[in-house]
């Protein structure tokens, strides 16, 4: 079984979100440009967004409408509205989550995630610290990267003509 299939299986079973622990500041700094108390984050975000962005949860595969989004535009952080990806960076990875082969410059910090019996690189919004997903080395050219993003952590902004 491949790592991709294993992750999809854990997500489908709902196991990944129950294995996650709270991570109030994944980047290891004392503050972010956008910072709120835990109570304020709970007010600002939906329960699903809070679970992913603030508690490093994972939404179930194939549940996000953004996975099939085909319009031209920009994907923003649902926590702070920072632009993260353009539609030109998106590709269909077949994993059930919106996937991108690169990001806009400087928008993410990374940490090492040793949960689920493997080492992965987790990425977080540089502006609010929100968890977005994991980056893998099985993406398409030119980068070979796959930024596997939780759709609930994103907001799509359609390009204007």
XYZ file of N, CA, C and O in Angstrom:
644
model
N 0.853 -1.176 0.000
C 0.000 0.000 0.000
C 0.898 1.238 0.000
O 1.830 1.320 0.783
N 0.604 2.202 -0.860
C 1.404 3.420 -0.923
C 1.044 4.365 0.214
O -0.021 4.243 0.830
N 1.932 5.320 0.475
C 1.671 6.326 1.506
C 0.404 7.106 1.183
O -0.409 7.382 2.053
N 0.201 7.423 -0.097
C -0.982 8.169 -0.525
C -2.248 7.383 -0.205
O -3.210 7.918 0.324
N -2.249 6.088 -0.508
C -3.420 5.252 -0.215
C -3.649 5.121 1.281
O -4.791 5.128 1.744
N -2.564 4.995 2.053
C -2.675 4.890 3.496
C -3.293 6.151 4.088
O -4.185 6.076 4.928
N -2.843 7.314 3.629
C -3.402 8.573 4.129
C -4.867 8.710 3.766
O -5.680 9.156 4.566
N -5.221 8.327 2.558
C -6.626 8.384 2.152
C -7.466 7.447 3.007
O -8.582 7.786 3.411
N -6.931 6.277 3.316
C -7.646 5.320 4.160
C -7.868 5.893 5.550
O -8.974 5.854 6.085
N -6.800 6.454 6.171
C -6.958 7.044 7.495
C -7.975 8.179 7.480
O -8.779 8.313 8.393
N -7.946 8.999 6.443
C -8.896 10.098 6.361
C -10.316 9.583 6.213
O -11.244 10.060 6.849
N -10.511 8.604 5.351
C -11.838 8.046 5.134
C -12.400 7.444 6.417
O -13.600 7.495 6.667
N -11.522 6.888 7.233
C -11.956 6.309 8.501
C -12.126 7.356 9.593
O -12.603 7.058 10.676
N -11.693 8.581 9.284
C -11.788 9.649 10.270
C -10.716 9.563 11.344
O -10.777 10.237 12.346
N -9.715 8.727 11.125
C -8.693 8.512 12.144
C -7.734 9.673 12.259
O -7.267 9.977 13.345
N -7.411 10.326 11.155
C -6.363 11.338 11.206
C -6.731 12.501 12.101
O -5.902 13.012 12.817
N -7.986 12.925 12.070
C -8.334 14.066 12.906
C -8.346 13.695 14.380
O -8.087 14.519 15.226
N -8.613 12.440 14.710
C -8.623 12.057 16.116
C -7.221 11.837 16.654
O -7.020 11.839 17.852
N -6.237 11.662 15.792
C -4.869 11.471 16.234
C -4.127 12.790 16.425
O -3.025 12.804 16.927
N -4.722 13.879 16.002
C -4.061 15.177 16.055
C -4.186 15.815 17.436
O -5.204 15.720 18.077
N -3.172 16.500 17.840
C -3.213 17.256 19.083
C -3.244 18.740 18.763
O -2.899 19.153 17.667
N -3.676 19.515 19.724
C -3.717 20.961 19.530
C -2.315 21.495 19.281
O -1.354 21.050 19.885
N -2.203 22.465 18.385
C -0.915 23.090 18.087
C -1.127 24.584 17.998
O -1.352 25.132 16.938
N -1.109 25.278 19.126
C -1.423 26.698 19.127
C -0.461 27.552 18.335
O -0.837 28.593 17.850
N 0.777 27.124 18.191
C 1.728 27.926 17.445
C 2.739 27.017 16.752
O 3.849 26.828 17.235
N 2.367 26.456 15.593
C 3.225 25.479 14.938
C 4.551 26.022 14.439
O 5.491 25.267 14.292
N 4.651 27.298 14.194
C 5.902 27.838 13.653
C 6.936 28.117 14.747
O 8.060 28.464 14.453
N 6.539 27.977 16.002
C 7.496 28.144 17.087
C 7.789 29.585 17.461
O 8.686 29.847 18.233
N 7.056 30.543 16.914
C 7.253 31.941 17.274
C 6.182 32.351 18.272
O 5.196 31.655 18.463
N 6.362 33.505 18.903
C 5.398 33.917 19.922
C 4.156 34.565 19.334
O 3.107 34.538 19.959
N 4.268 35.164 18.148
C 3.100 35.817 17.560
C 3.115 35.696 16.044
O 4.149 35.473 15.424
N 1.944 35.854 15.477
C 1.787 35.929 14.029
C 1.158 37.281 13.717
O 0.567 37.918 14.593
N 1.227 37.718 12.475
C 0.610 38.991 12.083
C -0.890 38.976 12.361
O -1.466 39.987 12.737
N -1.518 37.824 12.175
C -2.934 37.661 12.503
C -3.002 36.666 13.655
O -2.637 35.498 13.496
N -3.415 37.136 14.826
C -3.464 36.289 16.015
C -4.737 36.582 16.796
O -5.122 37.746 16.960
N -5.381 35.527 17.243
C -6.592 35.628 18.046
C -6.502 34.620 19.181
O -5.751 33.649 19.096
N -7.299 34.831 20.196
C -7.388 33.843 21.270
C -8.108 32.614 20.711
O -8.762 32.670 19.656
N -8.003 31.513 21.421
C -8.680 30.297 21.001
C -10.193 30.534 20.882
O -10.821 30.092 19.922
N -10.758 31.248 21.829
C -12.194 31.540 21.796
C -12.561 32.377 20.562
O -13.596 32.149 19.932
N -11.706 33.338 20.223
C -11.963 34.163 19.036
C -11.861 33.339 17.751
O -12.672 33.510 16.838
N -10.873 32.429 17.673
C -10.775 31.562 16.489
C -12.046 30.727 16.365
O -12.576 30.554 15.265
N -12.542 30.199 17.466
C -13.758 29.378 17.427
C -14.950 30.185 16.916
O -15.826 29.637 16.256
N -14.998 31.463 17.223
C -16.074 32.339 16.744
C -15.932 32.644 15.260
O -16.920 32.716 14.541
N -14.714 32.848 14.808
C -14.437 33.274 13.433
C -14.529 32.137 12.412
O -14.801 32.380 11.252
N -14.242 30.912 12.845
C -14.155 29.774 11.938
C -15.323 28.813 12.151
O -15.861 28.725 13.252
N -15.645 28.061 11.108
C -16.624 26.984 11.265
C -15.959 25.890 12.106
O -14.730 25.857 12.232
N -16.744 24.968 12.675
C -16.124 23.872 13.437
C -15.108 23.072 12.613
O -14.040 22.715 13.128
N -15.399 22.814 11.348
C -14.465 22.060 10.496
C -13.195 22.871 10.232
O -12.088 22.320 10.264
N -13.337 24.170 9.968
C -12.163 25.018 9.757
C -11.315 25.085 11.021
O -10.085 25.016 10.955
N -11.951 25.228 12.156
C -11.220 25.284 13.425
C -10.431 23.993 13.643
O -9.255 24.032 14.014
N -11.061 22.852 13.419
C -10.404 21.561 13.618
C -9.145 21.431 12.753
O -8.112 20.954 13.211
N -9.227 21.871 11.510
C -8.079 21.760 10.600
C -7.057 22.855 10.862
O -5.872 22.576 11.093
N -7.480 24.106 10.827
C -6.544 25.226 10.927
C -5.887 25.365 12.301
O -4.704 25.687 12.400
N -6.640 25.132 13.367
C -6.115 25.394 14.707
C -5.716 24.138 15.466
O -4.940 24.200 16.405
N -6.265 22.967 15.086
C -5.949 21.724 15.795
C -5.247 20.703 14.903
O -5.077 19.553 15.271
N -4.863 21.119 13.709
C -4.134 20.280 12.753
C -4.889 19.012 12.374
O -4.303 17.956 12.168
N -6.203 19.130 12.259
C -7.017 18.002 11.819
C -6.919 17.810 10.317
O -6.239 18.559 9.614
N -7.611 16.809 9.830
C -7.658 16.527 8.394
C -9.101 16.253 8.008
O -9.780 15.437 8.647
N -9.569 16.935 6.970
C -10.919 16.660 6.492
C -10.923 15.339 5.725
O -9.884 14.887 5.252
N -12.076 14.740 5.586
C -12.179 13.494 4.841
C -11.894 13.732 3.361
O -12.280 14.754 2.802
N -11.221 12.772 2.761
C -10.906 12.851 1.328
C -12.187 12.938 0.511
O -13.212 12.364 0.885
N -12.109 13.668 -0.593
C -13.188 13.818 -1.578
C -14.422 14.547 -1.036
O -15.492 14.438 -1.607
N -14.293 15.303 0.057
C -15.442 16.036 0.592
C -15.425 17.520 0.241
O -16.457 18.174 0.347
N -14.294 18.059 -0.179
C -14.207 19.488 -0.461
C -14.620 19.808 -1.890
O -14.078 19.239 -2.837
N -15.543 20.763 -2.069
C -15.886 21.195 -3.426
C -14.697 21.832 -4.145
O -14.651 21.843 -5.371
N -13.715 22.322 -3.396
C -12.536 22.932 -4.025
C -11.662 21.900 -4.722
O -10.839 22.256 -5.567
N -11.839 20.630 -4.405
C -11.068 19.589 -5.076
C -11.378 19.581 -6.572
O -10.514 19.291 -7.385
N -12.626 19.933 -6.927
C -13.041 19.935 -8.338
C -13.132 21.342 -8.928
O -13.612 21.504 -10.042
N -12.674 22.340 -8.212
C -12.737 23.734 -8.687
C -11.861 23.902 -9.926
O -10.691 23.541 -9.915
N -12.446 24.444 -11.010
C -11.717 24.599 -12.278
C -11.586 26.047 -12.737
O -10.924 26.330 -13.723
N -12.248 26.979 -12.045
C -12.197 28.378 -12.473
C -10.821 28.981 -12.219
O -10.049 28.474 -11.408
N -10.527 30.075 -12.906
C -9.280 30.812 -12.687
C -9.444 31.698 -11.462
O -10.477 32.337 -11.278
N -8.433 31.700 -10.621
C -8.490 32.517 -9.425
C -7.353 32.205 -8.483
O -6.339 31.620 -8.864
N -7.566 32.578 -7.219
C -6.544 32.437 -6.186
C -7.154 31.743 -4.977
O -8.297 32.003 -4.612
N -6.365 30.876 -4.371
C -6.772 30.187 -3.151
C -6.144 30.901 -1.968
O -4.936 31.100 -1.926
N -6.981 31.298 -1.013
C -6.551 32.066 0.156
C -6.704 31.224 1.414
O -7.503 30.289 1.457
N -5.983 31.606 2.464
C -6.136 30.978 3.768
C -7.503 31.344 4.328
O -7.862 32.530 4.371
N -8.266 30.352 4.758
C -9.590 30.605 5.336
C -9.481 31.283 6.700
O -10.456 31.870 7.168
N -8.312 31.238 7.314
C -8.130 31.858 8.621
C -7.803 33.328 8.570
O -8.264 34.107 9.395
N -7.003 33.739 7.579
C -6.538 35.132 7.559
C -6.624 35.798 6.188
O -6.255 36.958 6.047
N -7.069 35.088 5.171
C -7.262 35.614 3.824
C -5.959 35.875 3.056
O -5.955 36.541 2.042
N -4.835 35.340 3.529
C -3.593 35.490 2.775
C -3.664 34.637 1.503
O -4.061 33.473 1.550
N -3.285 35.212 0.354
C -3.226 34.450 -0.897
C -2.110 33.419 -0.793
O -0.990 33.737 -0.377
N -2.420 32.151 -1.162
C -1.481 31.043 -1.011
C -1.088 30.384 -2.324
O 0.077 30.061 -2.536
N -2.079 30.146 -3.191
C -1.872 29.440 -4.453
C -2.694 30.121 -5.547
O -3.713 30.736 -5.255
N -2.281 29.955 -6.795
C -3.120 30.361 -7.922
C -3.693 29.089 -8.554
O -3.172 27.981 -8.346
N -4.732 29.261 -9.334
C -5.341 28.106 -10.005
C -4.366 27.447 -10.972
O -4.466 26.247 -11.228
N -3.401 28.191 -11.494
C -2.408 27.619 -12.411
C -1.480 26.630 -11.691
O -0.854 25.792 -12.345
N -1.398 26.702 -10.387
C -0.538 25.820 -9.600
C -1.232 24.521 -9.200
O -0.601 23.613 -8.670
N -2.526 24.431 -9.452
C -3.339 23.303 -9.004
C -3.272 22.155 -10.003
O -3.154 22.356 -11.203
N -3.359 20.924 -9.486
C -3.451 19.741 -10.345
C -4.288 18.686 -9.647
O -4.496 18.733 -8.436
N -4.806 17.741 -10.406
C -5.616 16.667 -9.847
C -4.692 15.523 -9.450
O -4.190 14.792 -10.298
N -4.492 15.359 -8.158
C -3.578 14.329 -7.656
C -4.262 12.982 -7.485
O -3.597 11.977 -7.285
N -5.595 12.980 -7.521
C -6.336 11.746 -7.309
C -6.426 11.335 -5.850
O -6.929 10.266 -5.534
N -5.952 12.182 -4.931
C -5.939 11.843 -3.507
C -7.218 12.231 -2.785
O -7.450 11.774 -1.673
N -8.020 13.129 -3.385
C -9.240 13.578 -2.728
C -9.116 14.906 -2.025
O -10.059 15.370 -1.392
N -7.950 15.534 -2.107
C -7.744 16.862 -1.534
C -7.207 17.781 -2.618
O -6.482 17.338 -3.523
N -7.521 19.087 -2.548
C -6.927 20.019 -3.508
C -5.402 19.941 -3.406
O -4.853 19.962 -2.306
N -4.742 19.822 -4.546
C -3.284 19.670 -4.570
C -2.656 20.694 -5.499
O -3.212 21.016 -6.547
N -1.479 21.155 -5.116
C -0.764 22.194 -5.837
C 0.700 21.786 -5.944
O 1.240 21.174 -5.030
N 1.362 22.154 -7.049
C 2.766 21.762 -7.208
C 3.737 22.823 -6.710
O 4.938 22.571 -6.603
N 3.237 24.003 -6.366
C 4.055 25.058 -5.770
C 3.132 26.028 -5.047
O 1.909 25.883 -5.088
N 3.718 27.023 -4.382
C 2.966 28.025 -3.628
C 3.407 29.419 -4.048
O 4.431 29.581 -4.712
N 2.675 30.408 -3.625
C 3.155 31.776 -3.754
C 4.336 31.928 -2.788
O 4.405 31.235 -1.762
N 5.286 32.810 -3.068
C 6.491 32.921 -2.234
C 6.211 33.351 -0.792
O 5.411 34.258 -0.544
N 6.859 32.682 0.151
C 6.859 33.090 1.552
C 5.574 32.912 2.324
O 5.439 33.476 3.412
N 4.630 32.134 1.817
C 3.324 32.041 2.477
C 3.210 30.915 3.489
O 2.234 30.866 4.239
N 4.186 30.010 3.525
C 4.103 28.883 4.448
C 5.399 28.695 5.226
O 6.483 28.951 4.719
N 5.249 28.212 6.441
C 6.344 27.683 7.230
C 6.110 26.189 7.343
O 4.992 25.715 7.125
N 7.139 25.434 7.664
C 6.989 23.982 7.754
C 7.464 23.451 9.102
O 8.288 24.080 9.776
N 6.925 22.318 9.473
C 7.344 21.579 10.659
C 7.387 20.102 10.295
O 6.784 19.680 9.303
N 8.083 19.324 11.093
C 8.130 17.883 10.882
C 6.992 17.241 11.662
O 6.783 17.549 12.835
N 6.267 16.349 10.999
C 5.130 15.647 11.588
C 5.474 14.157 11.616
O 5.677 13.549 10.567
N 5.552 13.579 12.811
C 5.861 12.159 12.953
C 4.643 11.326 13.344
O 4.780 10.203 13.799
N 3.456 11.877 13.150
C 2.242 11.129 13.450
C 1.973 10.112 12.342
O 2.553 10.185 11.270
N 1.098 9.193 12.582
C 0.698 8.166 11.606
C 1.860 7.274 11.182
O 1.897 6.776 10.058
N 2.823 7.081 12.068
C 3.911 6.115 11.861
C 4.811 6.429 10.674
O 5.381 5.530 10.079
N 4.904 7.692 10.300
C 5.802 8.109 9.221
C 6.199 9.557 9.454
O 5.546 10.272 10.202
N 7.263 9.987 8.804
C 7.691 11.376 8.904
C 7.197 12.116 7.678
O 7.427 11.688 6.550
N 6.480 13.216 7.939
C 5.958 14.047 6.858
C 6.315 15.502 7.139
O 6.607 15.866 8.265
N 6.254 16.323 6.095
C 6.468 17.756 6.244
C 5.106 18.436 6.226
O 4.373 18.367 5.245
N 4.788 19.065 7.342
C 3.519 19.756 7.512
C 3.738 21.231 7.189
O 4.808 21.770 7.479
N 2.758 21.884 6.579
C 2.925 23.316 6.305
C 1.793 24.125 6.898
O 0.664 23.672 7.002
N 2.167 25.344 7.343
C 1.275 26.258 8.061
C 1.364 27.648 7.457
O 2.423 28.065 7.002
N 0.268 28.372 7.498
C 0.210 29.744 7.000
C 1.193 30.622 7.772
O 1.206 30.623 9.007
N 2.001 31.372 7.056
C 3.001 32.235 7.691
C 2.371 33.450 8.357
O 2.994 34.092 9.194
N 1.138 33.755 8.013
C 0.479 34.949 8.553
C -0.325 34.667 9.828
O -0.356 35.485 10.735
N -0.993 33.488 9.905
C -1.827 33.184 11.078
C -1.450 31.876 11.767
O -1.994 31.566 12.822
N -0.542 31.104 11.179
C -0.134 29.834 11.775
C -1.074 28.689 11.509
O -0.869 27.592 12.012
N -2.122 28.913 10.710
C -3.102 27.868 10.434
C -2.514 26.689 9.673
O -1.778 26.870 8.706
N -2.865 25.478 10.107
C -2.437 24.240 9.440
C -3.199 24.078 8.128
O -4.407 24.235 8.086
N -2.477 23.749 7.066
C -3.117 23.540 5.769
C -3.000 22.121 5.266
O -3.902 21.609 4.634
N -1.873 21.475 5.495
C -1.713 20.110 5.013
C -0.272 19.661 5.079
O 0.492 20.110 5.928
N 0.080 18.768 4.147
C 1.429 18.192 4.086
C 1.950 18.298 2.666
O 1.183 18.254 1.711
N 3.265 18.406 2.549
C 3.906 18.460 1.224
C 4.677 17.158 1.017
O 5.349 16.669 1.928
N 4.523 16.591 -0.180
C 5.144 15.319 -0.536
C 5.987 15.490 -1.790
O 5.778 16.416 -2.565
N 6.903 14.576 -2.009
C 7.797 14.613 -3.167
C 7.291 13.730 -4.311
O 8.082 13.099 -5.004
N 5.984 13.692 -4.523
C 5.428 12.863 -5.593
C 4.529 13.669 -6.541
O 3.614 13.140 -7.146
N 4.812 14.957 -6.672
C 4.020 15.829 -7.532
C 4.583 15.913 -8.938
O 5.613 15.315 -9.255
N 3.926 16.678 -9.784
C 4.341 16.800 -11.181
C 5.503 17.786 -11.373
O 5.855 18.536 -10.464
N 6.062 17.778 -12.556
C 7.064 18.768 -12.946
C 6.379 20.132 -12.962
O 5.167 20.203 -13.139
N 7.053 21.200 -12.738
C 8.504 21.292 -12.668
C 9.083 21.103 -11.265
O 10.288 20.967 -11.121
N 8.260 21.063 -10.201
C 8.808 21.011 -8.846
C 8.919 19.602 -8.278
O 9.733 19.361 -7.398
N 8.059 18.701 -8.725
C 8.009 17.365 -8.143
C 7.342 17.350 -6.777
O 7.322 16.328 -6.100
N 6.766 18.469 -6.363
C 6.115 18.585 -5.057
C 4.597 18.436 -5.195
O 4.018 18.761 -6.222
N 3.985 17.953 -4.110
C 2.515 17.914 -4.011
C 2.131 18.509 -2.669
O 2.319 17.903 -1.633
N 1.627 19.740 -2.710
C 1.080 20.380 -1.528
C -0.354 19.894 -1.408
O -1.231 20.324 -2.155
N -0.575 18.966 -0.506
C -1.874 18.329 -0.305
C -2.614 19.144 0.748
O -2.287 19.083 1.928
N -3.587 19.936 0.318
C -4.212 20.933 1.179
C -5.623 20.535 1.569
O -6.395 20.054 0.744
N -5.975 20.749 2.814
C -7.352 20.583 3.248
C -8.187 21.680 2.600
O -7.882 22.870 2.755
N -9.227 21.294 1.883
C -10.070 22.281 1.216
C -10.743 23.234 2.180
O -10.916 24.413 1.882
N -11.112 22.750 3.351
C -11.788 23.579 4.340
C -10.879 24.691 4.858
O -11.354 25.702 5.372
N -9.579 24.546 4.695
C -8.622 25.569 5.130
C -8.424 26.655 4.079
O -7.686 27.604 4.299
N -9.086 26.485 2.927
C -8.933 27.422 1.812
C -10.213 28.186 1.531
O -11.316 27.723 1.816
N -10.025 29.337 0.919
C -11.136 30.136 0.383
C -10.749 30.461 -1.054
O -9.646 30.959 -1.305
N -11.630 30.170 -2.009
C -11.332 30.436 -3.416
C -11.861 31.816 -3.803
O -13.012 32.149 -3.510
N -11.014 32.609 -4.444
C -11.399 33.918 -4.937
C -11.258 33.893 -6.462
O -10.141 33.789 -6.997
N -12.391 33.942 -7.146
C -12.376 33.873 -8.602
C -11.742 35.117 -9.211
O -11.957 36.255 -8.727
N -10.960 34.919 -10.276
C -10.323 36.038 -10.957
C -11.381 36.873 -11.668
O -12.354 36.334 -12.187
N -11.171 38.171 -11.674
C -12.072 39.055 -12.395
C -11.475 39.324 -13.762
O -10.257 39.352 -13.941
N -12.348 39.540 -14.725
C -11.890 39.737 -16.116
C -11.103 40.992 -16.314
O -10.967 41.852 -15.582
